[in-house]
Amino acid sequence: MKKKEHILIIGAGLCGSLLALRMGQRGYRVTLVEKRPDLREVDQDAGRSINLALSDRGLRGLRLAGVEEAALALCIPMNGRMIHPAHGEPFLSAYSGRENEYINSVSRPGLNKLLLDAAEELDSVSIIFNHSCESVILENAAATFTNHATGKTVTMKGDILIGADGAGSAVRKSMFQDRQLLFSFSQQWLTHGYKEIEIPAAKNGGYRTYKNALHIWPRGEDMLIALPNLDGSFTVTLFLPYKDSDYCFENLTSAEKVIEYFETEFPDAVSLMPNLIDEFFTHPTGPLGTIKCSPWSSYGKTLLMGDAAHAIVPFYGQGMNASFEDVVVFDAILAENEGQWETIFSKYESVRKKDTDAIADLAVDNFHEMKEHTASALFQQKRKLELEFEREFPKEYHSKYSLVTFNEKISYSQALRQGRAQDKAILNLLDDGSLPKTLSLREKLRLVQKTTQELLHDDAVAQNLK
Amino acid sequence: MKKKEHILIIGAGLCGSLLALRMGQRGYRVTLVEKRPDLREVDQDAGRSINLALSDRGLRGLRLAGVEEAALALCIPMNGRMIHPAHGEPFLSAYSGRENEYINSVSRPGLNKLLLDAAEELDSVSIIFNHSCESVILENAAATFTNHATGKTVTMKGDILIGADGAGSAVRKSMFQDRQLLFSFSQQWLTHGYKEIEIPAAKNGGYRTYKNALHIWPRGEDMLIALPNLDGSFTVTLFLPYKDSDYCFENLTSAEKVIEYFETEFPDAVSLMPNLIDEFFTHPTGPLGTIKCSPWSSYGKTLLMGDAAHAIVPFYGQGMNASFEDVVVFDAILAENEGQWETIFSKYESVRKKDTDAIADLAVDNFHEMKEHTASALFQQKRKLELEFEREFPKEYHSKYSLVTFNEKISYSQALRQGRAQDKAILNLLDDGSLPKTLSLREKLRLVQKTTQELLHDDAVAQNLK
């Protein structure tokens, strides 16, 4: 049997670690290179996205590599959004009308450690930390790195090089600069930035607010969210415009102004965050961007995966899940085409890119939906009807959110097409008064399904030209 | 009265020259800097887009600067597309059912010379050639240039700097590299490249094929077009995939193969191009890209305009027209806000960007429409019906093409919204059999208008969430 190739993976974050583990399990020799120190030894990332939402597509990737159970042990189920309106009591808005459909809050470093431990157990995988990739020789699957311990430059070469080095990918930059490739590229920033604040655990180690939900304080232009951690704390994230708003990062420059803002907009949250001011002024303000590009591979030697190929904003909770699903899709194509890397890369992109494009667009849509959640009565009516459909007809109706989050067998692009058509159908039927109380829920469902099919049909006819 | 500012304009192409002329007319001191030699003295651009389609929006810009009549003297009217099908006789497909609606073939260097001459006549405008912009100090409205005559580096500074330096803009690159700006940017390449070939004038100085049309040989995946020049020649452009096709730039590497391809696909064109082989192998193959970005300005000092801000593919014939319309829109905002540059720049972008985004998307759509023109019977029926509407009800119906090309008072973004809804309405009504011969043309128009309004309404209801 032909000896399997040596795979050089740049970036030992969530995607790179899972990929290294899976490629190692398949018998490839893997070298995994990370610019930062080993996060199992050195604490890092203070104030930057320390927890994430893990759902079905991500779990599928972990299952493939045999680490799903271990990951679930790190998870806190979140059954819905706990909405904290500007006026009135908080209320829980379920993610689904089906009880078994929920998402999980998980610690990014915790999950990363688990994946690194599992990969390191394999003889075929070696992991090198503290080496940052400076440039890539794309056609040779080789890269030069700076060793942060010695300050020296070293070159490493694989048979294949995979860039899983995140939104700021050095591998992607090398592809961008290669004029031969005609590299299509887009980076789109939201007008908002984000900042993380902590709700510490209660004195007894319990939770200071309801544990099993993703908390949201939607305020139209800005928004606060909070996800629970295993230690009783919550990680709170503020999403706020950089400028041109009554309150924005540009003008929240004094403790008084920050207090005024939080007391005005989020009074029930202020008392839960004792270190608000200190953290507000010491934690970094991060930008929120979407990155798309193509081609994902070059010269049959080098491939981009995860955020390096498709960074998305966090508002669908799908960034990590999409990256783990990348590994699942790639693994299946690899299994059928071993050794034919050019074919593997081109099949992978042709199958996968339309889906990562779709989740990128859905995530931006959801940013607007989340922060304006309470503003639209029509949206609330739609959401109520959808939950009734899901409860009464669990096999017949899935909301856009359910299609994206809980239906790993439906691709993101199908979920986008079907979900947007459903939303449009329901909103228009409600707006027309075509769903009166005199109709039974079954009759309403039939009408929504019929209208959805008509909308999809009309789009298909119009697009046949393209 | 306060002395007016010194405007440093980078790029003396079509947009930069018209802008310099207009700003000079407004009394600003203008320095216009161009990297290439003066095209009035040195012939250049062999084999690269030497003619363009000038239509209403572009003419409006020229009118503003008082040079419309002079420009029209360089124009050849094109009343429609002369379609050369793979089988059967060529036929003329009018651009509009209204006789006064046509587009004009104009020489790029000819028009550029006219604008440079007019700008140079003003005392307030000075033009410097052979200086290529290397980098820009955005916050100072200053830039460094290499003087190609001496090889030396010089720095120039204005009160305001405007980058009209085209799709490869150096000013935009400086903005891309400024991390403070959170610069959103996208470059999207088509899978096709282009190459220009000449149909020379006939021996008597006449035209070898019908003069007053834009000729198209649509072949599904590839396409040939030809625009007439004043000297009796036509400039032919081949649009062909780079790779992965029976015939593509990657495999058209021998004279035999090129002849085989043209004889197979474009037999009636071959005899018109005596220097086909020579030109095919000596003229460059150009890429086709769309560029979008934001913000267009930085620090209230520096602005992008024309292709530097929004390069588009040529398939709507709107690249130059959009750039000239930029000058019209900018000029009106400038007139109302003189001296307040930050306000001028932000108003200009907020008014204009949605329109240049729209024409960029329309131009990509039209690429597919043009090359697949003959493939869809439904499209042919739609086009026939639209021409009847325009002929019978010239004030009541405008096709998407007419809205974009002949209706300067309707913005590109309105044209996109209305035009796409109309297309979708007609295609679905035709597909449903809802426009039978028993209906009068007036009844058909009413049905199309009603369905269009319904589609626009449904979209608006669904988008209220966003």
Tab-separated table of N, CA, C and O in Angstrom, chain A residues 176 182-189 242 287 365 372 376 379 424 427-428 431 457-459 461-462 465-466, chain B residues 176 182-189 242 287 365 372 376 379 424 427-428 431 457-459 461-462 465-466:
chain	number	residue	atom	x	y	z
A	176	PHE	N	-4.317	35.460	-1.601
A	176	PHE	CA	-4.768	36.793	-2.038
A	176	PHE	C	-3.680	37.490	-2.856
A	176	PHE	O	-3.957	38.177	-3.839
A	182	LEU	N	-6.303	34.628	-9.493
A	182	LEU	CA	-7.550	35.412	-9.621
A	182	LEU	C	-8.436	35.146	-8.407
A	182	LEU	O	-9.555	34.621	-8.509
A	183	PHE	N	-7.914	35.490	-7.258
A	183	PHE	CA	-8.539	35.158	-5.985
A	183	PHE	C	-9.695	36.108	-5.688
A	183	PHE	O	-9.509	37.304	-5.494
A	184	SER	N	-10.903	35.576	-5.663
A	184	SER	CA	-12.053	36.383	-5.260
A	184	SER	C	-12.093	36.444	-3.740
A	184	SER	O	-11.882	35.430	-3.066
A	185	PHE	N	-12.363	37.629	-3.209
A	185	PHE	CA	-12.232	37.812	-1.764
A	185	PHE	C	-13.184	38.889	-1.295
A	185	PHE	O	-13.355	39.904	-1.968
A	186	SER	N	-13.813	38.668	-0.158
A	186	SER	CA	-14.629	39.740	0.412
A	186	SER	C	-14.527	39.766	1.930
A	186	SER	O	-14.582	38.726	2.582
A	187	GLN	N	-14.325	40.948	2.472
A	187	GLN	CA	-14.417	41.151	3.924
A	187	GLN	C	-15.423	42.260	4.163
A	187	GLN	O	-15.343	43.337	3.594
A	188	GLN	N	-16.439	41.962	4.983
A	188	GLN	CA	-17.521	42.915	5.243
A	188	GLN	C	-17.638	43.098	6.740
A	188	GLN	O	-17.902	42.144	7.465
A	189	TRP	N	-17.451	44.327	7.206
A	189	TRP	CA	-17.544	44.592	8.642
A	189	TRP	C	-18.910	45.156	8.980
A	189	TRP	O	-19.451	45.976	8.240
A	242	TYR	N	-19.970	51.337	16.630
A	242	TYR	CA	-18.717	52.053	16.897
A	242	TYR	C	-18.954	53.554	17.037
A	242	TYR	O	-18.355	54.199	17.867
A	287	PRO	N	-14.012	43.704	16.383
A	287	PRO	CA	-14.861	43.943	15.222
A	287	PRO	C	-15.639	42.683	14.852
A	287	PRO	O	-15.302	41.580	15.298
A	365	ASP	N	-28.335	38.270	8.715
A	365	ASP	CA	-29.786	38.449	8.899
A	365	ASP	C	-30.156	38.363	10.379
A	365	ASP	O	-30.955	39.157	10.886
A	372	GLU	N	-33.538	43.530	17.010
A	372	GLU	CA	-34.824	44.192	16.819
A	372	GLU	C	-36.002	43.309	17.226
A	372	GLU	O	-37.158	43.644	16.989
A	376	SER	N	-40.952	44.287	16.421
A	376	SER	CA	-41.936	43.967	15.399
A	376	SER	C	-43.016	43.012	15.917
A	376	SER	O	-42.755	41.863	16.252
A	379	PHE	N	-43.316	39.972	13.689
A	379	PHE	CA	-42.335	38.925	13.957
A	379	PHE	C	-42.764	38.061	15.141
A	379	PHE	O	-42.656	36.837	15.107
A	424	LYS	N	-41.229	34.515	4.558
A	424	LYS	CA	-41.934	35.442	3.690
A	424	LYS	C	-43.410	35.064	3.572
A	424	LYS	O	-44.285	35.923	3.608
A	427	LEU	N	-45.202	35.858	7.046
A	427	LEU	CA	-45.323	37.300	7.278
A	427	LEU	C	-46.364	37.917	6.360
A	427	LEU	O	-47.175	38.749	6.782
A	428	ASN	N	-46.386	37.494	5.099
A	428	ASN	CA	-47.369	38.058	4.180
A	428	ASN	C	-48.779	37.570	4.468
A	428	ASN	O	-49.737	38.344	4.371
A	431	ASP	N	-49.873	39.505	7.454
A	431	ASP	CA	-50.083	40.895	7.068
A	431	ASP	C	-51.381	41.082	6.272
A	431	ASP	O	-52.082	42.079	6.424
A	457	HIS	N	-41.452	28.229	-6.261
A	457	HIS	CA	-41.683	27.996	-7.685
A	457	HIS	C	-41.465	29.269	-8.503
A	457	HIS	O	-40.780	29.255	-9.526
A	458	ASP	N	-42.023	30.384	-8.026
A	458	ASP	CA	-41.877	31.653	-8.752
A	458	ASP	C	-40.401	32.057	-8.862
A	458	ASP	O	-39.954	32.541	-9.902
A	459	ASP	N	-39.642	31.854	-7.771
A	459	ASP	CA	-38.207	32.168	-7.814
A	459	ASP	C	-37.491	31.288	-8.837
A	459	ASP	O	-36.632	31.763	-9.582
A	461	VAL	N	-38.662	29.823	-11.527
A	461	VAL	CA	-38.973	30.217	-12.905
A	461	VAL	C	-38.159	31.455	-13.290
A	461	VAL	O	-37.552	31.516	-14.360
A	462	ALA	N	-38.118	32.440	-12.385
A	462	ALA	CA	-37.398	33.681	-12.703
A	462	ALA	C	-35.903	33.439	-12.831
A	462	ALA	O	-35.211	34.128	-13.566
A	465	LEU	N	-33.304	31.691	-16.080
A	465	LEU	CA	-32.531	32.463	-17.035
A	465	LEU	C	-31.058	32.457	-16.720
A	465	LEU	O	-30.230	32.600	-17.601
A	466	LYS	N	-30.743	32.409	-15.450
A	466	LYS	CA	-29.362	32.661	-15.041
A	466	LYS	C	-28.452	31.492	-15.347
A	466	LYS	O	-28.867	30.353	-15.323
B	176	PHE	N	-7.385	50.078	2.311
B	176	PHE	CA	-7.473	48.651	2.674
B	176	PHE	C	-6.472	48.324	3.776
B	176	PHE	O	-6.743	47.538	4.689
B	182	LEU	N	-11.521	49.824	9.377
B	182	LEU	CA	-12.436	48.680	9.199
B	182	LEU	C	-13.011	48.699	7.783
B	182	LEU	O	-14.221	48.820	7.577
B	183	PHE	N	-12.117	48.588	6.849
B	183	PHE	CA	-12.465	48.753	5.442
B	183	PHE	C	-13.123	47.479	4.889
B	183	PHE	O	-12.495	46.427	4.810
B	184	SER	N	-14.386	47.582	4.542
B	184	SER	CA	-15.062	46.462	3.883
B	184	SER	C	-14.683	46.470	2.411
B	184	SER	O	-14.655	47.527	1.780
B	185	PHE	N	-14.400	45.293	1.875
B	185	PHE	CA	-13.840	45.222	0.528
B	185	PHE	C	-14.221	43.907	-0.128
B	185	PHE	O	-14.217	42.872	0.516
B	186	SER	N	-14.555	43.960	-1.399
B	186	SER	CA	-14.794	42.710	-2.108
B	186	SER	C	-14.313	42.780	-3.547
B	186	SER	O	-14.535	43.793	-4.230
B	187	GLN	N	-13.585	41.773	-3.966
B	187	GLN	CA	-13.227	41.621	-5.380
B	187	GLN	C	-13.709	40.242	-5.819
B	187	GLN	O	-13.422	39.239	-5.193
B	188	GLN	N	-14.517	40.219	-6.882
B	188	GLN	CA	-15.109	38.975	-7.371
B	188	GLN	C	-14.767	38.828	-8.842
B	188	GLN	O	-15.148	39.676	-9.648
B	189	TRP	N	-14.079	37.772	-9.183
B	189	TRP	CA	-13.704	37.548	-10.583
B	189	TRP	C	-14.659	36.577	-11.234
B	189	TRP	O	-15.071	35.592	-10.626
B	242	TYR	N	-11.571	30.738	-18.629
B	242	TYR	CA	-10.135	30.507	-18.521
B	242	TYR	C	-9.803	29.024	-18.652
B	242	TYR	O	-8.828	28.655	-19.281
B	287	PRO	N	-8.785	39.909	-17.198
B	287	PRO	CA	-9.780	39.347	-16.274
B	287	PRO	C	-10.997	40.265	-16.171
B	287	PRO	O	-10.939	41.435	-16.560
B	365	ASP	N	-25.571	39.887	-13.717
B	365	ASP	CA	-26.783	39.242	-14.262
B	365	ASP	C	-26.769	39.266	-15.788
B	365	ASP	O	-27.085	38.273	-16.442
B	372	GLU	N	-26.394	33.559	-22.810
B	372	GLU	CA	-27.390	32.497	-22.934
B	372	GLU	C	-28.650	32.959	-23.672
B	372	GLU	O	-29.648	32.243	-23.735
B	376	SER	N	-33.043	30.364	-24.143
B	376	SER	CA	-34.302	30.298	-23.419
B	376	SER	C	-35.455	30.856	-24.238
B	376	SER	O	-35.513	32.045	-24.557
B	379	PHE	N	-37.324	33.524	-22.319
B	379	PHE	CA	-36.710	34.846	-22.368
B	379	PHE	C	-37.076	35.571	-23.663
B	379	PHE	O	-37.373	36.763	-23.665
B	424	LYS	N	-39.606	38.958	-13.215
B	424	LYS	CA	-40.156	37.802	-12.510
B	424	LYS	C	-41.650	37.669	-12.791
B	424	LYS	O	-42.149	36.562	-13.025
B	427	LEU	N	-42.126	36.470	-16.567
B	427	LEU	CA	-41.695	35.086	-16.764
B	427	LEU	C	-42.678	34.118	-16.117
B	427	LEU	O	-43.020	33.083	-16.691
B	428	ASN	N	-43.160	34.450	-14.918
B	428	ASN	CA	-44.099	33.550	-14.260
B	428	ASN	C	-45.468	33.562	-14.925
B	428	ASN	O	-46.102	32.509	-15.046
B	431	ASP	N	-45.041	31.493	-17.997
B	431	ASP	CA	-44.867	30.091	-17.621
B	431	ASP	C	-46.184	29.448	-17.179
B	431	ASP	O	-46.463	28.288	-17.458
B	457	HIS	N	-44.699	44.320	-3.111
B	457	HIS	CA	-45.338	44.402	-1.798
B	457	HIS	C	-44.920	43.233	-0.901
B	457	HIS	O	-44.569	43.420	0.273
B	458	ASP	N	-44.934	42.016	-1.453
B	458	ASP	CA	-44.566	40.836	-0.654
B	458	ASP	C	-43.120	40.941	-0.149
B	458	ASP	O	-42.823	40.587	0.992
B	459	ASP	N	-42.237	41.428	-1.006
B	459	ASP	CA	-40.838	41.603	-0.586
B	459	ASP	C	-40.746	42.631	0.546
B	459	ASP	O	-40.017	42.435	1.513
B	461	VAL	N	-42.984	43.495	2.777
B	461	VAL	CA	-43.490	42.946	4.048
B	461	VAL	C	-42.443	42.028	4.681
B	461	VAL	O	-42.152	42.117	5.873
B	462	ALA	N	-41.845	41.167	3.866
B	462	ALA	CA	-40.855	40.223	4.406
B	462	ALA	C	-39.610	40.940	4.898
B	462	ALA	O	-38.941	40.474	5.817
B	465	LEU	N	-38.638	43.272	8.645
B	465	LEU	CA	-37.900	42.750	9.796
B	465	LEU	C	-36.487	43.264	9.858
B	465	LEU	O	-35.907	43.362	10.931
B	466	LYS	N	-35.902	43.465	8.712
B	466	LYS	CA	-34.455	43.689	8.674
B	466	LYS	C	-34.080	45.077	9.180
B	466	LYS	O	-34.828	46.011	9.008
